[in-house]
CSV table of C-alpha atoms in Angstrom, one decimal:
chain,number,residue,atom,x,y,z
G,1,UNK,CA,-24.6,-39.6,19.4
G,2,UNK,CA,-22.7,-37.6,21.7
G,3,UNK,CA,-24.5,-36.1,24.7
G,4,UNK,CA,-25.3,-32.5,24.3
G,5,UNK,CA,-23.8,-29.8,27.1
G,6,UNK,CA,-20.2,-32.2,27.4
G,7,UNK,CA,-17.0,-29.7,28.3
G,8,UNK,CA,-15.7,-29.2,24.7
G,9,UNK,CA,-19.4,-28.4,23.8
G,10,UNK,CA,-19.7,-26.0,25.9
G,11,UNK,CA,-16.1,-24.2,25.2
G,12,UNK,CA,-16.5,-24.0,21.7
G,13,UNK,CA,-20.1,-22.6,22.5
G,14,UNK,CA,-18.6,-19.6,24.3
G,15,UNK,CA,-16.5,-19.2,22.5
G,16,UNK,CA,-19.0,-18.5,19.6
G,17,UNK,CA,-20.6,-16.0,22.3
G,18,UNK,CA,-17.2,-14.1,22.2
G,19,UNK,CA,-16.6,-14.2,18.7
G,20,UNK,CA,-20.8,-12.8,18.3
G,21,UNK,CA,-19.8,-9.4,20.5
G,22,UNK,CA,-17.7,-8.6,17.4
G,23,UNK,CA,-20.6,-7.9,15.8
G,24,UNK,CA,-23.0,-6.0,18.4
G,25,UNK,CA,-24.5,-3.4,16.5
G,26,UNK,CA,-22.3,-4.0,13.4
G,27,UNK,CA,-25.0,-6.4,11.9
G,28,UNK,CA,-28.2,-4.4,13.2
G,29,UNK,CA,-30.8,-4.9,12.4
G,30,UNK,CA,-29.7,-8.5,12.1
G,31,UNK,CA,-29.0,-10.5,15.5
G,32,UNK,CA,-25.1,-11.1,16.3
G,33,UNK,CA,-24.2,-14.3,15.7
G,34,UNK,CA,-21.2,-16.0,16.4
G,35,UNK,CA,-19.9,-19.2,14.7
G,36,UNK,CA,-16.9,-21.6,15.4
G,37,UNK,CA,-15.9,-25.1,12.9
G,38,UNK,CA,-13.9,-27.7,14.7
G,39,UNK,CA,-12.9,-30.6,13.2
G,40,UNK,CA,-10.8,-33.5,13.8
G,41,UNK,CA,-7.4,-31.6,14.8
G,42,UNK,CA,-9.4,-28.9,16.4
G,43,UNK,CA,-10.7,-25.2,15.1
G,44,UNK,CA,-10.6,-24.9,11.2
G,45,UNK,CA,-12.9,-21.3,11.2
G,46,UNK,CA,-14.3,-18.6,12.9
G,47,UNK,CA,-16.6,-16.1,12.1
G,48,UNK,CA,-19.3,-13.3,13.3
G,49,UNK,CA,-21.8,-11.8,11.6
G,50,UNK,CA,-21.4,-9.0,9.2
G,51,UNK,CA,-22.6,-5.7,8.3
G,52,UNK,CA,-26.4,-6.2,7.2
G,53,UNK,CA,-26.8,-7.9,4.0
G,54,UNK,CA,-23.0,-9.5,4.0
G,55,UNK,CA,-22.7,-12.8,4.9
G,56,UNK,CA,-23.8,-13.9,8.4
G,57,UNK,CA,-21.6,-15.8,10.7
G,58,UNK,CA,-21.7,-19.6,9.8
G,59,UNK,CA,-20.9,-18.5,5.9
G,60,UNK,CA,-18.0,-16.7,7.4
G,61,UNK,CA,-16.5,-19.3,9.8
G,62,UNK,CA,-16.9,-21.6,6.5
G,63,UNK,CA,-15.0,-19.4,4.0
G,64,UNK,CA,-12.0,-19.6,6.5
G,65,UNK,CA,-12.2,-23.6,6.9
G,66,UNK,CA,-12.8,-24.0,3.3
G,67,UNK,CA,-12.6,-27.9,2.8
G,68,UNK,CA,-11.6,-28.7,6.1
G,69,UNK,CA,-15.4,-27.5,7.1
G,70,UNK,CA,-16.5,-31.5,5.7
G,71,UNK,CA,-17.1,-33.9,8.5
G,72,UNK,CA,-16.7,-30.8,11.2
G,73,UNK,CA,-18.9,-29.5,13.8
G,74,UNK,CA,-20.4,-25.9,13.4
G,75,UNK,CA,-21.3,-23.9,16.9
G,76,UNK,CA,-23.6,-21.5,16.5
G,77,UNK,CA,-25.2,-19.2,18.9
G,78,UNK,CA,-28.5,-18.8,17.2
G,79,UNK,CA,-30.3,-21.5,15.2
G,80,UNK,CA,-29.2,-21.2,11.5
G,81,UNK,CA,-31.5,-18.9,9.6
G,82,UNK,CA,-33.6,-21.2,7.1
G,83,UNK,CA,-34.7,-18.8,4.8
G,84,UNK,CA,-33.5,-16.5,1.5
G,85,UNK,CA,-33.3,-12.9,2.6
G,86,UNK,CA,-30.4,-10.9,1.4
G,87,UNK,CA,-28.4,-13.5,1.9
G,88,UNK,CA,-28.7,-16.9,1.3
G,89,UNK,CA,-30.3,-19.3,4.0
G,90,UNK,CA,-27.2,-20.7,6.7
G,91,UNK,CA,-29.1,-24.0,6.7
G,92,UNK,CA,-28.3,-24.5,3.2
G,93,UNK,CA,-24.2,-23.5,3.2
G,94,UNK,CA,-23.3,-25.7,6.6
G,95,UNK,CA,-25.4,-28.8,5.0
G,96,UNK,CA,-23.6,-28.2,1.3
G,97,UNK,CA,-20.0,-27.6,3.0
G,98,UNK,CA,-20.7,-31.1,4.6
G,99,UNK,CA,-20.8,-30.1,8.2
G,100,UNK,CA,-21.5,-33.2,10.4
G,101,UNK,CA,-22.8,-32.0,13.1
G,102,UNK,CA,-24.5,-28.5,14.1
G,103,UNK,CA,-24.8,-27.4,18.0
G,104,UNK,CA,-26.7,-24.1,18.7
G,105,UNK,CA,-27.7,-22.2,21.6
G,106,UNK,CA,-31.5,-20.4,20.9
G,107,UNK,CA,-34.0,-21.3,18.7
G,108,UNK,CA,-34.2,-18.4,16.3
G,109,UNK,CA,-37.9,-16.5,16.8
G,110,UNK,CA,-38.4,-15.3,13.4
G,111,UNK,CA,-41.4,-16.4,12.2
G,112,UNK,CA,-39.8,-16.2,8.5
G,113,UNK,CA,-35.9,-17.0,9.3
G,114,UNK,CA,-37.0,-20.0,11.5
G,115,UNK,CA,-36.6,-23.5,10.4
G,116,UNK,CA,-32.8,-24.0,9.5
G,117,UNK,CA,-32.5,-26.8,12.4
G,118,UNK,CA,-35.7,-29.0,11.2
G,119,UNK,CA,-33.9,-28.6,7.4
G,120,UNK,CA,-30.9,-29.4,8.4
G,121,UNK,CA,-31.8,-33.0,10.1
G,122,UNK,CA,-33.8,-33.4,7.4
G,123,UNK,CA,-30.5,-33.6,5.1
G,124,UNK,CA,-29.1,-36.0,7.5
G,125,UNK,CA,-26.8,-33.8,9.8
G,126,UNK,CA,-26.9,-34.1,13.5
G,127,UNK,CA,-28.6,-31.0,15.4
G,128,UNK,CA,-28.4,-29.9,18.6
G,129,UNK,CA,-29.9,-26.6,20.5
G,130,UNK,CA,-30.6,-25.3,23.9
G,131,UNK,CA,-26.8,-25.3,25.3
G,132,UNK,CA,-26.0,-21.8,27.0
G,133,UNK,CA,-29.2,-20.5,25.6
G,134,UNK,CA,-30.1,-17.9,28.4
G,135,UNK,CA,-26.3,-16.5,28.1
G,136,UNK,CA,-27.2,-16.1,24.4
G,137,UNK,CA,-30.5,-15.1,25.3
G,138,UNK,CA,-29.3,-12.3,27.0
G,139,UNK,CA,-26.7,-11.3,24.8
G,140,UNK,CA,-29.5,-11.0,21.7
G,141,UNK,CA,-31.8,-9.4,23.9
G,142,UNK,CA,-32.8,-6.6,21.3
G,143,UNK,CA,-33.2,-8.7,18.2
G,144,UNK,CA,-35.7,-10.9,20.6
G,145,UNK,CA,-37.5,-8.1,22.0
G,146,UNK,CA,-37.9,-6.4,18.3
G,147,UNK,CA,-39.1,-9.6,16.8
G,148,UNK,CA,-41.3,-11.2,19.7
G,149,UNK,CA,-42.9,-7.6,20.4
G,150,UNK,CA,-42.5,-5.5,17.4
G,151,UNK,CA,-40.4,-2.7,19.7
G,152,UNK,CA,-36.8,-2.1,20.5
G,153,UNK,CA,-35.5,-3.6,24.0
G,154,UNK,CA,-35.4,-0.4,26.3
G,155,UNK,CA,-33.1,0.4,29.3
G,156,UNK,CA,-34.4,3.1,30.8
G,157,UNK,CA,-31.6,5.2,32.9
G,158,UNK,CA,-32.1,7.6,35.6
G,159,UNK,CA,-29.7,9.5,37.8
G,160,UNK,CA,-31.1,10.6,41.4
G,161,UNK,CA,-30.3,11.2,44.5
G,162,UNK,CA,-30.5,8.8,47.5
G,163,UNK,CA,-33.7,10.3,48.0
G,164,UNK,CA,-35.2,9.9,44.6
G,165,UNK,CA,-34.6,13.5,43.0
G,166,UNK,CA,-33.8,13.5,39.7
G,167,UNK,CA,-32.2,17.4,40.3
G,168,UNK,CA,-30.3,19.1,42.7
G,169,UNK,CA,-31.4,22.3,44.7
G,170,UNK,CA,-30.2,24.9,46.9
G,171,UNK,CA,-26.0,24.7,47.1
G,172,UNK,CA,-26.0,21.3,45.7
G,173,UNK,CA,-26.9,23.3,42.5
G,174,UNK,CA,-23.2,24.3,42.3
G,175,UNK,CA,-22.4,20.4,41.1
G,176,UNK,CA,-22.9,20.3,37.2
G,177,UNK,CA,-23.7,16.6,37.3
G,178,UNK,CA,-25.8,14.3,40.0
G,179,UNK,CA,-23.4,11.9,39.9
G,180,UNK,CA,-19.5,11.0,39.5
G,181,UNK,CA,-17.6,10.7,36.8
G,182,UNK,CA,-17.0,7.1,37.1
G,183,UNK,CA,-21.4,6.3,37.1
G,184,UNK,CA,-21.3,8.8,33.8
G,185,UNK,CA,-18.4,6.3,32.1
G,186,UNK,CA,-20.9,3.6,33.2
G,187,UNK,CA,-23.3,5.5,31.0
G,188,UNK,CA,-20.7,5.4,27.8
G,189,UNK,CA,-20.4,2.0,28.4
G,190,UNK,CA,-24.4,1.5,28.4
G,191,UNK,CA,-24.5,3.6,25.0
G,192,UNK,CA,-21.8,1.8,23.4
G,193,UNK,CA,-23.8,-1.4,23.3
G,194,UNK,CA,-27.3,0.1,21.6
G,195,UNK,CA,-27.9,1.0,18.7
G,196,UNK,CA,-30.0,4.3,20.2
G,197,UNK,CA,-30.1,6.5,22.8
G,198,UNK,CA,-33.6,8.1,23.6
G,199,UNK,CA,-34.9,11.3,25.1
G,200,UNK,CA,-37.7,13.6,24.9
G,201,UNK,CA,-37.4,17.3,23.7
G,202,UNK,CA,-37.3,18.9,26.8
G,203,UNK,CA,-34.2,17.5,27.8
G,204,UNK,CA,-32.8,18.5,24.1
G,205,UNK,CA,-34.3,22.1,24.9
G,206,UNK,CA,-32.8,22.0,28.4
G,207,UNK,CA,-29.5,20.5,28.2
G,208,UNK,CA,-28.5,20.3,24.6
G,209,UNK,CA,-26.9,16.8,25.0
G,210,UNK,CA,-25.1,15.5,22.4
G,211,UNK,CA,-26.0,11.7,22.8
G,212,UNK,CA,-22.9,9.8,21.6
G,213,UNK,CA,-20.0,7.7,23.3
G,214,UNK,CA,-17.3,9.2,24.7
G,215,UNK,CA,-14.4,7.9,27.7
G,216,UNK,CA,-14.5,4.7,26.6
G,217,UNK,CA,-14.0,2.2,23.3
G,218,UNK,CA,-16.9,2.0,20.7
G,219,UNK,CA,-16.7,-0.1,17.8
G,220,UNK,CA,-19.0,0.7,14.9
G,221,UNK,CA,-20.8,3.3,14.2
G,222,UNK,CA,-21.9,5.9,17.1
G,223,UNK,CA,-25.5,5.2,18.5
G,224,UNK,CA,-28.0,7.1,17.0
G,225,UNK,CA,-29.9,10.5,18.8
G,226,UNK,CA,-33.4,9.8,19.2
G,227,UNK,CA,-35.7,12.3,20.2
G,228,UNK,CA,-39.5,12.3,20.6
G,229,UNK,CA,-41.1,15.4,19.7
G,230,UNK,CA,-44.5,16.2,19.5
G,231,UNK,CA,-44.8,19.4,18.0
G,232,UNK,CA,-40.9,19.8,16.3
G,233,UNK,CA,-39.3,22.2,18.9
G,234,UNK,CA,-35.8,20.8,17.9
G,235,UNK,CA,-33.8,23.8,17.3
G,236,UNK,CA,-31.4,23.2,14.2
G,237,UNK,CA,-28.8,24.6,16.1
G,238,UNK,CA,-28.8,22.1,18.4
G,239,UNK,CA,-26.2,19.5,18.5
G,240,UNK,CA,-28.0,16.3,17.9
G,241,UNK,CA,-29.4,17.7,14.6
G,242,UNK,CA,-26.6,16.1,12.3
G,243,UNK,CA,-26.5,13.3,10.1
G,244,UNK,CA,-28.0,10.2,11.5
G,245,UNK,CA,-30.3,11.3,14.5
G,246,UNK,CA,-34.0,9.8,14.2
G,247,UNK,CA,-36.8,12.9,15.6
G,248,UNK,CA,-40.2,11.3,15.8
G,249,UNK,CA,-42.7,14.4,15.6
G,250,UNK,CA,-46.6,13.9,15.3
G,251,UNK,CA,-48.8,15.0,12.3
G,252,UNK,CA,-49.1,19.1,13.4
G,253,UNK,CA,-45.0,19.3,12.9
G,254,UNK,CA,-44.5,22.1,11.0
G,255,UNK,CA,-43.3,21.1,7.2
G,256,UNK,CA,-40.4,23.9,7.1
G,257,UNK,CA,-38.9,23.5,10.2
G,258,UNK,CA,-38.8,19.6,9.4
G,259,UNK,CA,-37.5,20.5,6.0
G,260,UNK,CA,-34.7,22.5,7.8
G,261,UNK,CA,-33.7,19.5,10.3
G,262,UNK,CA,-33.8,17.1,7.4
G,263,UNK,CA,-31.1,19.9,5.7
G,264,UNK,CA,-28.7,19.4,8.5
G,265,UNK,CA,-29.3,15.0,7.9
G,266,UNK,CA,-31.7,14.6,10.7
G,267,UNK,CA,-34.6,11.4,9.9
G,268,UNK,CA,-38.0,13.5,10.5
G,269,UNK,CA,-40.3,10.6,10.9
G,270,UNK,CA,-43.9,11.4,11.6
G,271,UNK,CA,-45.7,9.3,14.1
G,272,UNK,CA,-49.8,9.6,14.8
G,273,UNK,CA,-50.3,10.8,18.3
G,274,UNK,CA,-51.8,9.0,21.6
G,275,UNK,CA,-53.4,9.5,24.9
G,276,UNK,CA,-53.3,13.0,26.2
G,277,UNK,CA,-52.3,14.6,22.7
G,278,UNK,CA,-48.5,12.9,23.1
G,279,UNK,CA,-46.9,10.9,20.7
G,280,UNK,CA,-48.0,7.1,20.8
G,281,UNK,CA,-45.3,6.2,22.4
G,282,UNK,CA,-46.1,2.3,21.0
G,283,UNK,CA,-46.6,3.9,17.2
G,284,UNK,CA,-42.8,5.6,17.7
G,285,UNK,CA,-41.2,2.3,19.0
G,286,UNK,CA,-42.3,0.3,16.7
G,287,UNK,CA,-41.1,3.0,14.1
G,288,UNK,CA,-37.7,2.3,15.3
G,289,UNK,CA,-37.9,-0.9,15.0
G,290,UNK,CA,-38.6,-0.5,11.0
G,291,UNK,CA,-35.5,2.1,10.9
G,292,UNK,CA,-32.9,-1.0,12.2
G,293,UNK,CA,-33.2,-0.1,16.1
G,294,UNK,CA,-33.7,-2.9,18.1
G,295,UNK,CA,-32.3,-1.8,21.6
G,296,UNK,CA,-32.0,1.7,23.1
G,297,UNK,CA,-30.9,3.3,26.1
G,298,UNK,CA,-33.6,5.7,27.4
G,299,UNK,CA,-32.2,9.1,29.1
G,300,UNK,CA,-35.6,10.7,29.6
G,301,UNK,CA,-36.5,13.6,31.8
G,302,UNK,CA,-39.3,12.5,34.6
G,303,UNK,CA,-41.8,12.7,32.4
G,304,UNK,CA,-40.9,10.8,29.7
G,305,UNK,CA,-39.4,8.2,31.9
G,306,UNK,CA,-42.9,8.0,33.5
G,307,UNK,CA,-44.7,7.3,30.5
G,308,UNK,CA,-42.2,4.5,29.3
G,309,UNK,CA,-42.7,2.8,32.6
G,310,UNK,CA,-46.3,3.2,32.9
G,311,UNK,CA,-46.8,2.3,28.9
G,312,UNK,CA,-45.1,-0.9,30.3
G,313,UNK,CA,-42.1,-0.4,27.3
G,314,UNK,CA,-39.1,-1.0,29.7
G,315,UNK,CA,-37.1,-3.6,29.8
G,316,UNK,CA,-34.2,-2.8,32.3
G,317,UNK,CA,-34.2,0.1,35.0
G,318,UNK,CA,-30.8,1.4,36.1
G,319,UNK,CA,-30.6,3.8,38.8
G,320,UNK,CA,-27.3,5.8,39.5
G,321,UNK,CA,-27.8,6.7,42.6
G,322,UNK,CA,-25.6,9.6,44.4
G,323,UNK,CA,-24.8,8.5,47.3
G,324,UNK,CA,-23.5,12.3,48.3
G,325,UNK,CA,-26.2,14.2,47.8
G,326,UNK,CA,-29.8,13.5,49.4
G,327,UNK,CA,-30.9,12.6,53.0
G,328,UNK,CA,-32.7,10.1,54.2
G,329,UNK,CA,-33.3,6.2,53.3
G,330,UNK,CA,-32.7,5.3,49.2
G,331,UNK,CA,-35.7,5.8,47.5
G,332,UNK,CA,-36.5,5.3,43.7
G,333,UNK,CA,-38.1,7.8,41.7
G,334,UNK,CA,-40.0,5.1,39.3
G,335,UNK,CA,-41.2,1.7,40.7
G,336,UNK,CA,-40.0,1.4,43.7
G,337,UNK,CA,-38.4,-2.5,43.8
G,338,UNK,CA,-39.3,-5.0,44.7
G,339,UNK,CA,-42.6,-4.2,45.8
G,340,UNK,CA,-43.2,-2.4,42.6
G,341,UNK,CA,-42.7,-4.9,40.3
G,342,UNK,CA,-39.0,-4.3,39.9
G,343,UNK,CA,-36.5,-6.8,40.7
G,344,UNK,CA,-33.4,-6.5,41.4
G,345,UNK,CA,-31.1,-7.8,38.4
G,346,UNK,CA,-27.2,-6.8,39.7
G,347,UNK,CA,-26.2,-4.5,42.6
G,348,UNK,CA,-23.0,-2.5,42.1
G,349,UNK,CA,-20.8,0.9,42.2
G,350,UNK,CA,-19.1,3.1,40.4
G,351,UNK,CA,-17.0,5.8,42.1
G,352,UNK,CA,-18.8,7.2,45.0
G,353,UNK,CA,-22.4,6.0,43.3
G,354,UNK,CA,-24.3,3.2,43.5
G,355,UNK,CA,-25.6,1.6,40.5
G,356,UNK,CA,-29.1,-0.3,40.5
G,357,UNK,CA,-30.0,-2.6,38.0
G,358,UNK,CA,-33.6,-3.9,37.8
G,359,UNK,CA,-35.4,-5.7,35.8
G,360,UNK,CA,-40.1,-6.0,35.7
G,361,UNK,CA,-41.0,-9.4,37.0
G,362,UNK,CA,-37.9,-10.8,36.3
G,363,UNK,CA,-36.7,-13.8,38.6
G,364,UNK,CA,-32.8,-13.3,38.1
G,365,UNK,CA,-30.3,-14.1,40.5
G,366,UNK,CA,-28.8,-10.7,41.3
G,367,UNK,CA,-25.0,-10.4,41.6
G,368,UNK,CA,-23.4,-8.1,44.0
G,369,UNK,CA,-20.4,-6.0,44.5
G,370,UNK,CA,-20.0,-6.1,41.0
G,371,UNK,CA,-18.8,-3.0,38.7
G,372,UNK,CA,-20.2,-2.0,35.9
């Protein structure tokens, strides 16, 4: 047996990585996987997960090999899925295409998916996990967080100024946005890769945002609009009611003004209400989670960001922070890192801003100068 983790191993790993980012949000709810076949003479298939409830990524890479997949070694970024879904269990098509060996980076978490490794050595094929599996770790980072915790993984974003606020007064008023326009790209670039972006009604009532990706490339499907509100104040005028966008309201919504939203394709989903008369903000996470949304990027006003933070629901902080505006020494407006419990995860700029990413009692090496 060869050793686990040798240089070709890890290539064709990585590779599998690359090939998985084909598929980030394509195969939501369903984690993106990638999958390479090498054989004797090298690669004989590739594949990535599809679309939910098409063939995943192993049954792909093997429908390009065809008979070249017997003897040949199958990289896979997540253990195999051992189980009869929609699709048939992985396991089950590498070990009847006569795959040899199978290498894979995470253990899959499912409690009903697991198992595809232990069946496949079972039928006699080599098995191998654990190589590159905090890359892949990372990179599946909302399917973990959605099964392991029932919620979507939440990146919560603020813009401020150096001196923590949130809005400008006075003649800075006169700028339209906090920050430049290279942080707001950044922001695109954040939205591209969820499925979900998140805010509360006040910020629909106040700015009228409209929540999708724009200045830079986005392949799929557009993010859906999520907004939590309580008592339905969602005008249907208002640009994220059109087909697609998810409104959590609690149990006193009124039924025609829902009725109205739903006219214009909007998902009304009711959700029982919490603490202080609010939505349960648990309750409307793990409503997402049932709808296909396993990661969002939060864009709350300061309440709402608040009470994600303090409900202990967020997963990454990022602070754009205009370095222009403000006075005095940089100060964060929610958990003040690190002696808040927020770590720093990768220190960077874009433009004239600085960008801040942190992460809750998180041990991460951060890595500066970089760009997002």
């Amino acid at each position: 047996m060869r050793a686990i983790g040798a240089t070709s191993d890890r290539a064709h790993l990585a590779r599998a990585v690359a090939l998985a980012e084909r598929s980030r949000r394509i195969s939501a709810p369903n984690p993106h996987v990638g999958c390479v076949l090498v054989g004797d003479d090298g690669v004989v298939g590739e594949g990535s997960t599809s679309v939910a409830g098409g063939p995943h990524a192993e049954v792909n890479a093997l429908a390009q090999a065809g008979e070249r997949a017997r003897g040949a070694t199958a990289y896979v970024t997540l253990e195999p899925c051992g189980h009869h879904g929609r699709t048939p269990p992985c396991a089950g098509a590498l070990r009847d295409a006569g795959v040899r060996r199978v290498v894979y980076g995470l253990d899959d978490p499912h409690r009903v998916a697991a198992g595809g490794a232990s069946s496949l050595r079972a039928a006699g094929v080599e098995v191998e996990g654990g190589l590159l599996g905090e890359w892949i770790a990372c990179q599946l980072e909302g399917f973990l967080r959605s099964v392991t915790s029932g919620r979507p993984h939440v990146t919560l974003k603020l813009a401020h100024t150096v001196d923590g606020r949130l809005t400008l007064d006075g003649a800075a008023q006169e700028r339209t946005w906090i920050t430049g326009p290279a942080a707001r790209s950044a922001v695109h670039g954040w939205r591209a890769a969820v499925d979900g972006v998140l805010v509360g009604v006040g910020t629909v009532l106040a700015d009228d945002p409209r929540l999708d990706v724009r200045h830079v490339p986005l392949r799929g499907p557009q993010p859906r609009a999520i907004v939590l509100d309580t008592w339905l104040r969602t005008p249907d005028t208002a640009r994220i009611a059109r087909e697609g966008t998810i409104l959590l309201a609690g149990p006193g919504a009124a039924p025609a003004h829902a009725a109205a939203l739903r006219d214009r394709g909007v998902d009304v989903q009711q959700v029982d209400l919490g603490a202080g008369g609010h939505l349960d903000l648990d309750a409307a996470l793990a409503r997402l989670v049932e709808l296909g949304i396993t990661s969002v990027l939060a864009e709350p006003g300061r309440t709402l960001a608040g009470a994600l933070v303090a409900a202990g629901t967020v997963d990454r902080l990022v602070s754009h922070v205009a370095l222009a505006c403000g006075d005095g020494p940089l100060r964060l407006p929610v958990g003040e890192s690190p002696c808040g419990g927020w770590l720093i995860e990768r220190l960077g700029g874009a433009g004239d801003d600085l960008i801040l990413q942190q992460v809750p009692g998180h041990t991460r090496t951060p890595t500066s100068t970089e760009e997002h």
